[in-house]
Amino acid sequence: MGSRSAMETRSRLMVVRAGLPEPEMNLELYSPSGDWLGVGDLGWKEQRVVGEYQGVQFHSRETDRRNNDVRRKRIERGDWRYLEIVSADVFEEMARAVKLRELAVMLGHSPHLLRLHDAGPRFFAPAKYERPRRRRS
């Protein structure tokens, strides 16, 4: 199953471009005893790490924040490590570096080996910058 939002896709691409393992999208999360905990946006099953993109549109109201907090605690009690991702983590260079280093440690990878310069969003296809070919008459 693919991502449920463009920002989840951007988050996944950020992670992969930085040199970290590609996450599973919409991973069903279970506790060690088999209790269902929810579905994670980005998941690394072997390391029991889940990344959740929290967009402003659906996560800015007080009730949304409370519900997210309850969900996060349930997932963490189920022996998963939880990483919250917000738009600044994707679009702002310093925030992105901090978030990717945090994720690298959670996944057991060296943060020093990250390709941070490759991890940023790409807004234009390279073809846009190619010089147009002239037609021959």
PDB file of C-alpha atoms in Angstrom, residues 12 15 21 25 29 38 40 61 67 71-72 76 78 85 89-91 110 125-126 128 133:
ATOM      1  CA  ARG A  12       9.925   8.644   2.955  1.00  0.00           C
ATOM      2  CA  VAL A  15      14.824   9.190   4.643  1.00  0.00           C
ATOM      3  CA  PRO A  21      16.690   2.004   4.913  1.00  0.00           C
ATOM      4  CA  MET A  25       4.365   2.507   4.388  1.00  0.00           C
ATOM      5  CA  LEU A  29       1.916  -2.168  14.505  1.00  0.00           C
ATOM      6  CA  GLY A  38      -2.440   0.996  15.054  1.00  0.00           C
ATOM      7  CA  GLY A  40       2.247   3.762  11.269  1.00  0.00           C
ATOM      8  CA  ARG A  61      -6.525  21.200  17.145  1.00  0.00           C
ATOM      9  CA  ASN A  67      -5.612  11.880  20.509  1.00  0.00           C
ATOM     10  CA  ARG A  71      -1.914   6.972  20.327  1.00  0.00           C
ATOM     11  CA  ARG A  72       1.809   7.667  20.741  1.00  0.00           C
ATOM     12  CA  GLU A  76       5.467   3.218  22.827  1.00  0.00           C
ATOM     13  CA  GLY A  78       3.798  -1.688  22.748  1.00  0.00           C
ATOM     14  CA  ILE A  85       7.825  14.283  11.744  1.00  0.00           C
ATOM     15  CA  ASP A  89      11.630  18.450   9.404  1.00  0.00           C
ATOM     16  CA  VAL A  90      11.166  17.957   5.676  1.00  0.00           C
ATOM     17  CA  PHE A  91      11.569  21.503   4.327  1.00  0.00           C
ATOM     18  CA  SER A 110      25.761   6.051  12.151  1.00  0.00           C
ATOM     19  CA  ALA A 125      12.348  17.641 -12.522  1.00  0.00           C
ATOM     20  CA  PRO A 126      15.817  17.856 -14.117  1.00  0.00           C
ATOM     21  CA  LYS A 128      12.837  21.395 -16.721  1.00  0.00           C
ATOM     22  CA  ARG A 133      16.261  21.479 -28.808  1.00  0.00           C
TER      23      ARG A 133
END
